[in-house]
Tab-separated table of C-alpha atoms and ligand atoms in Angstrom:
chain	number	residue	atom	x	y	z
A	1	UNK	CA	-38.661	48.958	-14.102
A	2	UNK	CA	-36.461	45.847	-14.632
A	3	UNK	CA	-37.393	43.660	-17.712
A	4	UNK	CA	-36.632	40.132	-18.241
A	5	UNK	CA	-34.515	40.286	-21.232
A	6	UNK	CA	-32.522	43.852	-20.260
A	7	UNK	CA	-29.836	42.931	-17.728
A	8	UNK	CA	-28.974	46.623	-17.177
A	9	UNK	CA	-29.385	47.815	-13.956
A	10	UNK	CA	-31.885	50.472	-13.053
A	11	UNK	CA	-31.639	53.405	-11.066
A	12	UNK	CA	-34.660	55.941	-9.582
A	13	UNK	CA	-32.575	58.396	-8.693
A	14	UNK	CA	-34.745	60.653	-6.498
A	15	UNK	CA	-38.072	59.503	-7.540
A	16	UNK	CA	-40.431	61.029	-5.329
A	17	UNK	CA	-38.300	62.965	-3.956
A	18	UNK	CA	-37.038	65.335	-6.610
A	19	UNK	CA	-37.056	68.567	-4.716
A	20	UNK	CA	-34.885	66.992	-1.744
A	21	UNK	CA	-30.908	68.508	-2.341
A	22	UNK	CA	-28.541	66.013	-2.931
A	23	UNK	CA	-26.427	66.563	-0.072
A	24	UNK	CA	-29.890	65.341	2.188
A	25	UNK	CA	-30.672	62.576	-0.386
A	26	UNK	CA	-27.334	60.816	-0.375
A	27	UNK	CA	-26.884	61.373	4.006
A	28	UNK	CA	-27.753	58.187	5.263
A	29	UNK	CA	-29.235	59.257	8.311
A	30	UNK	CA	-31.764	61.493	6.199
A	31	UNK	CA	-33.003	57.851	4.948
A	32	UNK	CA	-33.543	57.263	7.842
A	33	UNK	CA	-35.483	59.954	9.238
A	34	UNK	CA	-37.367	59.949	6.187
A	35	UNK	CA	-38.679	56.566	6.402
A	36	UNK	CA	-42.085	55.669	5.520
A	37	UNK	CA	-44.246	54.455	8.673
A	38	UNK	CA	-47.743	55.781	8.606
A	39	UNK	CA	-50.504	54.967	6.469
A	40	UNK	CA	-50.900	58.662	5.411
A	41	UNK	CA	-46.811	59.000	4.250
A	42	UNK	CA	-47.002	55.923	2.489
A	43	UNK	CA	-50.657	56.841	0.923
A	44	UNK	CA	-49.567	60.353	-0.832
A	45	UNK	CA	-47.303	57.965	-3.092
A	46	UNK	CA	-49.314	54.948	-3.838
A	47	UNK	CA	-53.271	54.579	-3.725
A	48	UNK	CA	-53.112	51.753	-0.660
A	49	UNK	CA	-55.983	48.921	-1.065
A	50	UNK	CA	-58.615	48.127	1.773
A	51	UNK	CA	-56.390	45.473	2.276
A	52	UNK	CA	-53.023	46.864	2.660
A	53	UNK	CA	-54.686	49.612	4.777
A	54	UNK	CA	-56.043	47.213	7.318
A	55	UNK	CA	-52.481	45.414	6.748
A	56	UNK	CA	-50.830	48.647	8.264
A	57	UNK	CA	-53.454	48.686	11.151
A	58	UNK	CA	-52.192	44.922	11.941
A	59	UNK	CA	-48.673	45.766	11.425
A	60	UNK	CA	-48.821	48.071	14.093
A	61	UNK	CA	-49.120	45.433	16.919
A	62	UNK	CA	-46.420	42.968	15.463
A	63	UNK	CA	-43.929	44.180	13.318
A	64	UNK	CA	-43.290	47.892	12.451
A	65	UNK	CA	-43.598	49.481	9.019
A	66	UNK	CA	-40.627	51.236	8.023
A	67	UNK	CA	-39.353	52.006	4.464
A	68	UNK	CA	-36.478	53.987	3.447
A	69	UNK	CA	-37.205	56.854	0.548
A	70	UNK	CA	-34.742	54.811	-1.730
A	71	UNK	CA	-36.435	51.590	-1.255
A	72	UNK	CA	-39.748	53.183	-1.410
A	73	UNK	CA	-38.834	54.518	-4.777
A	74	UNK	CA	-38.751	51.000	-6.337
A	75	UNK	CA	-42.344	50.314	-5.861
A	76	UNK	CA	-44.810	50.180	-8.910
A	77	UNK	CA	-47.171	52.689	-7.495
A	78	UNK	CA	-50.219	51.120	-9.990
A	79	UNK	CA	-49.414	47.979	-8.946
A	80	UNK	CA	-50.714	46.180	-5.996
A	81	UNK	CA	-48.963	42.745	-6.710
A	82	UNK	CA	-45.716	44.682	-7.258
A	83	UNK	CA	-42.630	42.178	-5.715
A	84	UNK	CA	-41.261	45.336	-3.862
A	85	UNK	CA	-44.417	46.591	-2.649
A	86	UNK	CA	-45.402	43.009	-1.296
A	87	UNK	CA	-42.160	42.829	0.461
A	88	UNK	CA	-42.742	45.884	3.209
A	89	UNK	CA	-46.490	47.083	2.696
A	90	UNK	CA	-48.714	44.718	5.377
A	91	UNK	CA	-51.897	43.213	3.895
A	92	UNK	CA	-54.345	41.934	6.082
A	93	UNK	CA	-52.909	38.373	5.698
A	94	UNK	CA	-50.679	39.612	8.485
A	95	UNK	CA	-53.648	38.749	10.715
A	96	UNK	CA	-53.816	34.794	9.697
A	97	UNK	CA	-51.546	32.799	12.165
A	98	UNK	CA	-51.734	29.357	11.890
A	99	UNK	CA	-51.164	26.942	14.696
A	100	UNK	CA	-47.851	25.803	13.492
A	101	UNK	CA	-46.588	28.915	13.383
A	102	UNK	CA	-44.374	30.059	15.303
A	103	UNK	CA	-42.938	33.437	17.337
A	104	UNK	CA	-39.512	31.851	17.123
A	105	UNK	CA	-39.616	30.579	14.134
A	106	UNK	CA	-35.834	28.559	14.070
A	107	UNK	CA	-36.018	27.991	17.425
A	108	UNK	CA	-33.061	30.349	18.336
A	109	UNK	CA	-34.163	31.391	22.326
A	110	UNK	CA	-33.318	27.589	23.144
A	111	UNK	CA	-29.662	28.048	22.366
A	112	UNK	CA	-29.379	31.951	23.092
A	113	UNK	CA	-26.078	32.037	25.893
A	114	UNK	CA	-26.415	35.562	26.556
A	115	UNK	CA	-29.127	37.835	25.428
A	116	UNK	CA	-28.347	38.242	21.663
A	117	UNK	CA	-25.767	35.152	21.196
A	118	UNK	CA	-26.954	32.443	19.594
A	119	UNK	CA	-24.389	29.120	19.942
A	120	UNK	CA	-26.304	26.515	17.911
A	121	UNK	CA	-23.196	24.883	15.834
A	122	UNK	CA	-20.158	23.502	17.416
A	123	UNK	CA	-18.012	26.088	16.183
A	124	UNK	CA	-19.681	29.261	14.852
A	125	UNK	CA	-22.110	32.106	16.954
A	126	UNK	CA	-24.961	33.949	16.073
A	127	UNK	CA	-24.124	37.525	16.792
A	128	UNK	CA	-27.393	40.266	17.283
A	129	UNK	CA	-26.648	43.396	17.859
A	130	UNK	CA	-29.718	45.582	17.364
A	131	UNK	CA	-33.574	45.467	17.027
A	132	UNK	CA	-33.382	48.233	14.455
A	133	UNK	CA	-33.568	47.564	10.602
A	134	UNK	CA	-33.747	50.051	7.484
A	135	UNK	CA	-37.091	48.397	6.624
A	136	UNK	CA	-39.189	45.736	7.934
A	137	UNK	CA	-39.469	42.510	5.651
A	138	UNK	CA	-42.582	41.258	6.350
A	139	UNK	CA	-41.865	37.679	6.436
A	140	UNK	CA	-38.767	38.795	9.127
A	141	UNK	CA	-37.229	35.472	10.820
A	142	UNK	CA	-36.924	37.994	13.617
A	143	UNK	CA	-40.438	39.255	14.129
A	144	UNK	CA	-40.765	38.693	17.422
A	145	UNK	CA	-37.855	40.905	18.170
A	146	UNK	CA	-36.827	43.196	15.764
A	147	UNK	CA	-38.850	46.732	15.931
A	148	UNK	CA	-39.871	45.916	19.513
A	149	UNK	CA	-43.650	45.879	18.350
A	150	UNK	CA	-44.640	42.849	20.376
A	151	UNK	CA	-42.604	44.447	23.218
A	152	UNK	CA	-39.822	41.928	23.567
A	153	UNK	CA	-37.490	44.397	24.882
A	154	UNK	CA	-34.707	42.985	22.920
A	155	UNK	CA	-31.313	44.680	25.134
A	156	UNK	CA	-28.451	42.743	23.653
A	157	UNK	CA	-25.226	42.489	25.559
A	158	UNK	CA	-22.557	42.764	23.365
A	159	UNK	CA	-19.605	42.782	26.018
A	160	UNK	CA	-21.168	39.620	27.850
A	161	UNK	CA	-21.032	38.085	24.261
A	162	UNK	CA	-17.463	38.868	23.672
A	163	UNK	CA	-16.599	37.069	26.855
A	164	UNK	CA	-18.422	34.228	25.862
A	165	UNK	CA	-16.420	33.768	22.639
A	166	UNK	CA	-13.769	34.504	24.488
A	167	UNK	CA	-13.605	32.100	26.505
A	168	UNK	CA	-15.232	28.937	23.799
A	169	UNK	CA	-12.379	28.536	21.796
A	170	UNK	CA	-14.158	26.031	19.586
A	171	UNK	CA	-15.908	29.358	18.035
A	172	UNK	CA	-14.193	30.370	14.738
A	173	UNK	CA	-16.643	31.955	13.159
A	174	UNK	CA	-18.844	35.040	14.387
A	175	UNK	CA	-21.993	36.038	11.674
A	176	UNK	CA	-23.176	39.697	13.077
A	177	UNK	CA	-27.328	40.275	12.360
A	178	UNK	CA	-29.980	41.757	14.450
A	179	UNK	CA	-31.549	43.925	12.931
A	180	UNK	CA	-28.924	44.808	10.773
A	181	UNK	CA	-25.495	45.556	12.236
A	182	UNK	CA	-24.651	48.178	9.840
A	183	UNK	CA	-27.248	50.896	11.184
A	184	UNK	CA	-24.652	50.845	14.251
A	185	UNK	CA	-22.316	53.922	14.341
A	186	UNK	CA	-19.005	53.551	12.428
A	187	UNK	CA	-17.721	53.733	15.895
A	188	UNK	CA	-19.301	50.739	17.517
A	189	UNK	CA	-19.019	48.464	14.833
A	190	UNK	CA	-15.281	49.201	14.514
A	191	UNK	CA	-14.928	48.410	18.249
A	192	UNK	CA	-17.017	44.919	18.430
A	193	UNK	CA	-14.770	44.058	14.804
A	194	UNK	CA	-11.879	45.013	16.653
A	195	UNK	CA	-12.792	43.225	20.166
A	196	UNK	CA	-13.254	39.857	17.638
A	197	UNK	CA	-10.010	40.683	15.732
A	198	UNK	CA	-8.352	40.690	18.978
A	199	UNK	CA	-9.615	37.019	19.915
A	200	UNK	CA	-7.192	34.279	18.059
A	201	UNK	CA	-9.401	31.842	17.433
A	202	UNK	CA	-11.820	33.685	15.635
A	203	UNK	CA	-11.013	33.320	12.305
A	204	UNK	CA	-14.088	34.493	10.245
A	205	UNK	CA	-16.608	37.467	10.823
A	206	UNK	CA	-19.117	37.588	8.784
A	207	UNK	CA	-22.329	40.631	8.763
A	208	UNK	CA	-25.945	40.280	7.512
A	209	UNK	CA	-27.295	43.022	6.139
A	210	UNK	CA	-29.460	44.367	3.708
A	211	UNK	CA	-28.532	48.594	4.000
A	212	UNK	CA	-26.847	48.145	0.520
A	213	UNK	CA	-30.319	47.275	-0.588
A	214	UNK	CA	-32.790	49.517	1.803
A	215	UNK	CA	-29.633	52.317	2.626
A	216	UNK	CA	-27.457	52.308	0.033
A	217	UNK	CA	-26.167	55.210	1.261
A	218	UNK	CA	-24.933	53.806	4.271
A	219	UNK	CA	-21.972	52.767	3.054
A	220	UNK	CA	-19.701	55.757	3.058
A	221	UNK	CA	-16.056	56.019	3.310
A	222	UNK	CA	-16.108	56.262	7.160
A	223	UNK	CA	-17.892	52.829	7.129
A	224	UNK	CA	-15.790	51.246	4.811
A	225	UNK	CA	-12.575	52.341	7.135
A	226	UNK	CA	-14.716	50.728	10.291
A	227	UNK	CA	-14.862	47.055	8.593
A	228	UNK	CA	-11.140	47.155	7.852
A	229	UNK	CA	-11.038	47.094	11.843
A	230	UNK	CA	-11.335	42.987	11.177
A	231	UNK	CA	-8.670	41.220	8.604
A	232	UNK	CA	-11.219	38.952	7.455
A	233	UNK	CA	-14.400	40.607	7.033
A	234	UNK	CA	-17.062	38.824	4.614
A	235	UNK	CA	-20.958	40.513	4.354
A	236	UNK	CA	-23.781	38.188	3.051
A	237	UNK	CA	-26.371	40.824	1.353
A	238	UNK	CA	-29.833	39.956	1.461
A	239	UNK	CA	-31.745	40.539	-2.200
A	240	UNK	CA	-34.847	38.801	-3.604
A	241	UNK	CA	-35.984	40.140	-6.892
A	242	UNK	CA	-33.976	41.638	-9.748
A	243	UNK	CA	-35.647	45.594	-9.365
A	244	UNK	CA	-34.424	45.773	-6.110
A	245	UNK	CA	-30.637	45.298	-8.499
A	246	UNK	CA	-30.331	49.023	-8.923
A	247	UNK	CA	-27.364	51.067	-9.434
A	248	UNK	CA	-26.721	52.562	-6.606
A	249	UNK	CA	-26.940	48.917	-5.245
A	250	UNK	CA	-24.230	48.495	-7.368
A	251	UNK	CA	-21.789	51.299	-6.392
A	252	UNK	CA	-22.735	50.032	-2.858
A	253	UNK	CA	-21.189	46.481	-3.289
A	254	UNK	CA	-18.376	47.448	-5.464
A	255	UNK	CA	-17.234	49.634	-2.469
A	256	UNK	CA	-17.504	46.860	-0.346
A	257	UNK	CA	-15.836	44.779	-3.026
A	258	UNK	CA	-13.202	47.302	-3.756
A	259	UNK	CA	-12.312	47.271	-0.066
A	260	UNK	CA	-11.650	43.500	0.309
A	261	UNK	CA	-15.165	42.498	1.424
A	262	UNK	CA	-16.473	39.226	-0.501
A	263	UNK	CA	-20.006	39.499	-0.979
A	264	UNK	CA	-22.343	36.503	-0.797
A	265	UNK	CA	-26.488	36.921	-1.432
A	266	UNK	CA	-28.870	35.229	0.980
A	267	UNK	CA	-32.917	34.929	-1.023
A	268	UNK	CA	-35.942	34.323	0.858
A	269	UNK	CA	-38.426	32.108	-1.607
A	270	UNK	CA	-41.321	34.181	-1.611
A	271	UNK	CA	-44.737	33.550	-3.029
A	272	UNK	CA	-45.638	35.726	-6.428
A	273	UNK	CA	-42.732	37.130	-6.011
A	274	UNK	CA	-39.654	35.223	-6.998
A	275	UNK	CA	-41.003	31.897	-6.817
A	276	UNK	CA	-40.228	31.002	-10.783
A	277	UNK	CA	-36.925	30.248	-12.677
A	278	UNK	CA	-36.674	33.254	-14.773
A	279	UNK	CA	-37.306	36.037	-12.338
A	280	UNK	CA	-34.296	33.878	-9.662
A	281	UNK	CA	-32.397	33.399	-13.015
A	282	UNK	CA	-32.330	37.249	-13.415
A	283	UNK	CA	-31.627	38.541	-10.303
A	284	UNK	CA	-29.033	35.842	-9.751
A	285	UNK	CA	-27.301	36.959	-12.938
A	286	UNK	CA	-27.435	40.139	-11.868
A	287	UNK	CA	-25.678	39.359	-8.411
A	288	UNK	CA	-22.988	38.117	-10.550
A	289	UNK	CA	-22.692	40.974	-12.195
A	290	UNK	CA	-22.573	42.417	-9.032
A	291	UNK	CA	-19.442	40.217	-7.745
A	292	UNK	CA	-22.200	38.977	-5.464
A	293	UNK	CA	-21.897	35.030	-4.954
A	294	UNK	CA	-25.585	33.822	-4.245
A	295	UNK	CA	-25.722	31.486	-1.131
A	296	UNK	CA	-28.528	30.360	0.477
A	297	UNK	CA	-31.805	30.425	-0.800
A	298	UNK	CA	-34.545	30.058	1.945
A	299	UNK	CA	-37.630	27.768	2.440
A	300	UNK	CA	-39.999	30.997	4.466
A	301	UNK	CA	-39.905	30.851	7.837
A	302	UNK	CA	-43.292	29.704	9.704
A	303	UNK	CA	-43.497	33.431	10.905
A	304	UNK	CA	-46.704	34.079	12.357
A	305	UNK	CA	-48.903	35.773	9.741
A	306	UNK	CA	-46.518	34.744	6.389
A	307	UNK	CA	-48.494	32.098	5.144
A	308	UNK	CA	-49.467	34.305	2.044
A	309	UNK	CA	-45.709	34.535	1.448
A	310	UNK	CA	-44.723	30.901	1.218
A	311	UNK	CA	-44.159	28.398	-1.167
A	312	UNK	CA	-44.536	24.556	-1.041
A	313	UNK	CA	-41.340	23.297	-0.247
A	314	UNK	CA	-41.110	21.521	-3.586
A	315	UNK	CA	-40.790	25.048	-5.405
A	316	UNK	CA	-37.382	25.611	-3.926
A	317	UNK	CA	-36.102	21.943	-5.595
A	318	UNK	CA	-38.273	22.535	-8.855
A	319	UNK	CA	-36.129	26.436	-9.095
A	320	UNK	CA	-32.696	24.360	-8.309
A	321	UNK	CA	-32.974	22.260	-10.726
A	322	UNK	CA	-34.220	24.519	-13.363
A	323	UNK	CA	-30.927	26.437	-12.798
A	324	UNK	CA	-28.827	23.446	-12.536
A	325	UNK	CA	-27.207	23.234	-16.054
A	326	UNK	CA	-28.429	25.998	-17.372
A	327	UNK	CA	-26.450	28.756	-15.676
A	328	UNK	CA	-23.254	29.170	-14.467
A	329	UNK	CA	-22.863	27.124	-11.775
A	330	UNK	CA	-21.515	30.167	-9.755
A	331	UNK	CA	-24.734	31.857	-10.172
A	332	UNK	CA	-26.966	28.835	-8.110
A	333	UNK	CA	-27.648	29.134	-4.645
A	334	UNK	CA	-27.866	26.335	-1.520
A	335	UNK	CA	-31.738	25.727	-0.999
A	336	UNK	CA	-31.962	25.328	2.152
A	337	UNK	CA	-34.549	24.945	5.286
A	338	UNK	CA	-34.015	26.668	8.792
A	339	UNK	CA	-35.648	24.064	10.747
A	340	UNK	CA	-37.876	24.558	13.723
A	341	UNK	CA	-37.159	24.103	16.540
A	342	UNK	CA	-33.677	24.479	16.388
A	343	UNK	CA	-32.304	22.038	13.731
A	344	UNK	CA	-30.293	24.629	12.257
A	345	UNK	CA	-29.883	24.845	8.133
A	346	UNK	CA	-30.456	21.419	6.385
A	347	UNK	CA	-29.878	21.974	2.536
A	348	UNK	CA	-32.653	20.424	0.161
A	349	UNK	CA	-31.234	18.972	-3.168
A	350	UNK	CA	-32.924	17.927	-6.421
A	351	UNK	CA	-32.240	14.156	-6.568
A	352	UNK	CA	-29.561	13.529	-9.612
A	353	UNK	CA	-28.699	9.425	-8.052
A	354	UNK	CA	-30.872	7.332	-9.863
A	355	UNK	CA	-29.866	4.089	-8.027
A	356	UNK	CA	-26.433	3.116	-6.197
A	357	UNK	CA	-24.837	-0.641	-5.233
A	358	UNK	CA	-21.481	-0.419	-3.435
A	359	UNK	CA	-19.665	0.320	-6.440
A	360	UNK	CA	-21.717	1.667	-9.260
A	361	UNK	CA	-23.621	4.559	-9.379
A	362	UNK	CA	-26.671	5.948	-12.073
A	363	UNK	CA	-26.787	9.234	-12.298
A	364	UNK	CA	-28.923	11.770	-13.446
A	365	UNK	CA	-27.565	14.920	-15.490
A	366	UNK	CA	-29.442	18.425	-16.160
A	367	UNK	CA	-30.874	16.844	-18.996
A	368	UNK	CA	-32.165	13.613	-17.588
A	369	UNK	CA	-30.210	11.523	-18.945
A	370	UNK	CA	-28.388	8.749	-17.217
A	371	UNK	CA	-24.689	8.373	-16.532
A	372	UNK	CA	-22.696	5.283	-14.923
A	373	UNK	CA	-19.541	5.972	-12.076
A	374	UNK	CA	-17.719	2.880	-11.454
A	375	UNK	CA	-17.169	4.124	-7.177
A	376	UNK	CA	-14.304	2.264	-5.757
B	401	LIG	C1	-27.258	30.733	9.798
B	401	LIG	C2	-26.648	30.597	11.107
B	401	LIG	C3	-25.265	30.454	11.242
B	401	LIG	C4	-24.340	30.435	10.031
B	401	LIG	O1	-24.589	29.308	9.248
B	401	LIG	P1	-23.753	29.057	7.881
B	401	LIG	O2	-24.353	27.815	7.304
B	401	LIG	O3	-22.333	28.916	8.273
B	401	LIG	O4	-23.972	30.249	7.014
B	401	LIG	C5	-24.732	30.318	12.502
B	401	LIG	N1	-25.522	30.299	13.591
B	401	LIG	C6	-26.856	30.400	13.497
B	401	LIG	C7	-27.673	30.327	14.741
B	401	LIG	C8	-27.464	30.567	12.265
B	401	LIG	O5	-28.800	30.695	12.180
């Protein structure tokens, strides 16, 4: 397991799965058929509590179980509270919705154009093209939709939402999710990256994902030769806690690297597990080490059932400005809050102006000291 003080990365290997041969182990799609569902797979690893069995019972009804052998290798199997294991294994908390939760959490089906586009901003689109993810996060944004537990029958129309950006010229910027994008064949990716290539006005594609994390073995050579389909390809990973910085996490983004990919790192704040300033100080170093430029770090989503997840909203600041002067500045992410409703991203700051006239300004530095700017 990760420690505090060792930055070295960590790797499993096989884990569990010693008697698998490597040629099955490193396939992709063996991850995948492999994956961990059922109380009973996920019980002959790790002694499951009362309350993580009723968790899976919940699950069932709102947002599929699903854990890839690697991933599943980087739980604490003695450990209940492990920050892995709280990530994908339900607990009965699952069942607590409170009344300002909410099914769509960011309000994205007011501004979906066509069934998977999502044209909130002026001049960039929401792209989803898939309900299918390596694992299931269980504070997902997309709960509602992704795993098709709650039966939303999520078909998205990928042509119709080519046309669309097609013909809004304002759009420049294209950020593919779902689900994650990169559980598409080689095949179909390269064809919607070469569709967008093939629109001028789109300057910027962008994927979410987090196979490098769940699937590291997804990214093979044959992938890697799909994303070169688009000239200006960036990929915004999605890690929370330093274990999950492992070394085949590593190899993944330096192939993505080494190919011309710039890597950003999107964290979801979550409760008892990365809610403090060393544990985001580590795996933030780590993502550096990585050539992994953190970016957002999110306020949880009012997902329906994630209330034992979330954090008061003053957590995110308090973390900030911990970091704030005390790491590379590199390293820090953008707190930020998806808003219901619809609001979009609105980035929470720790407050460094002390007072402002017209033209001077007090400021407050890491240290708390005050500083005078003479503003013209
Ligand atoms: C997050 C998001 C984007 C991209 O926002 P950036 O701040 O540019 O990363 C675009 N559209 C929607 C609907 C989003 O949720």
């Amino acid at each position: 397991m990760y420690s505090k003080d060792n930055l070295h990365l960590w790797s499993r290997g096989q884990g569990h799965w010693q008697g698998i041969p490597n040629s099955e182990w490193n396939d992709w799609r063996w991850q995948m058929r492999n994956r961990l569902s059922k109380k009973d797979e996920i019980a002959r690893f790790i002694k499951l509590s009362d309350d993580e069995a009723a968790g899976l019972d919940i699950a069932a009804a709102k947002l599929h179980v699903s854990i890839t052998p690697h991933f599943f290798n980087l739980i604490d199997p003695e450990n209940v509270n492990c920050p892995i294991r709280r990530q994908v294994v339900p607990t009965c908390s699952e069942g607590d919705i409170l009344d300002y939760e909410d099914n769509d959490p960011v309000g994205e089906e007011g501004s979906m154009v066509v069934p998977g586009l999502v044209h909130r901003y002026p001049d960039r689109v929401l792209l989803l093209v898939t309900d299918r993810c390596g694992s299931y996060c269980r504070y997902c944004t997309r709960s509602r939709l992704v795993s098709n537990a709650q039966g939303y029958g999520f078909h998205p129309q990928v042509e119709k939402s080519l046309d669309y950006i097609k013909s809004h010229t304002e759009i420049r910027d294209v950020l593919l999710s779902g689900g994650d994008p990169l559980l598409l064949s080689d095949s179909k990716l390269s064809s919607i990256l070469t569709a967008l290539a093939d629109i001028s006005h789109v300057e910027f594609v962008r994927i979410g994902s987090r196979l490098p994390v769940f699937l590291p073995q997804r990214i093979t050579s044959g992938l890697l030769d799909s994303l070169n389909a688009h000239p200006n390809l960036w990929m915004s990973i999605h890690v929370n806690h330093p274990t999950e910085c492992t070394v085949e996490l590593k190899d993944a983004c330096n192939k993505l690297s080494k190919s011309g990919i710039p890597l950003g790192n999107q964290s979801v704040l979550l409760r008892g597990i990365n809610d403090d300033i060393e544990t985001m100080k580590s795996l933030i170093h780590r993502l550096l080490m990585m050539k992994v430029k953190p970016y957002y770090l999110y306020q949880c989503d009012l997902v329906p059932g994630s209330s034992h997840l979330r954090t008061p909203v003053a957590k995110g600041i308090e973390i900030i400005k911990g970091l704030r002067g005390s790491t590379t500045g590199y390293a820090i992410p953008q707190f930020v809050i998806d808003a219901p409703g619809g609001g979009g991203k609105i980035p929470l700051n720790p407050n460094y102006v002390e007072s402002s006239t017209d033209d001077l300004w007090v400021l407050k530095n890491f240290e708390g000291k005050s500083f005078y700017y003479q503003s013209v």
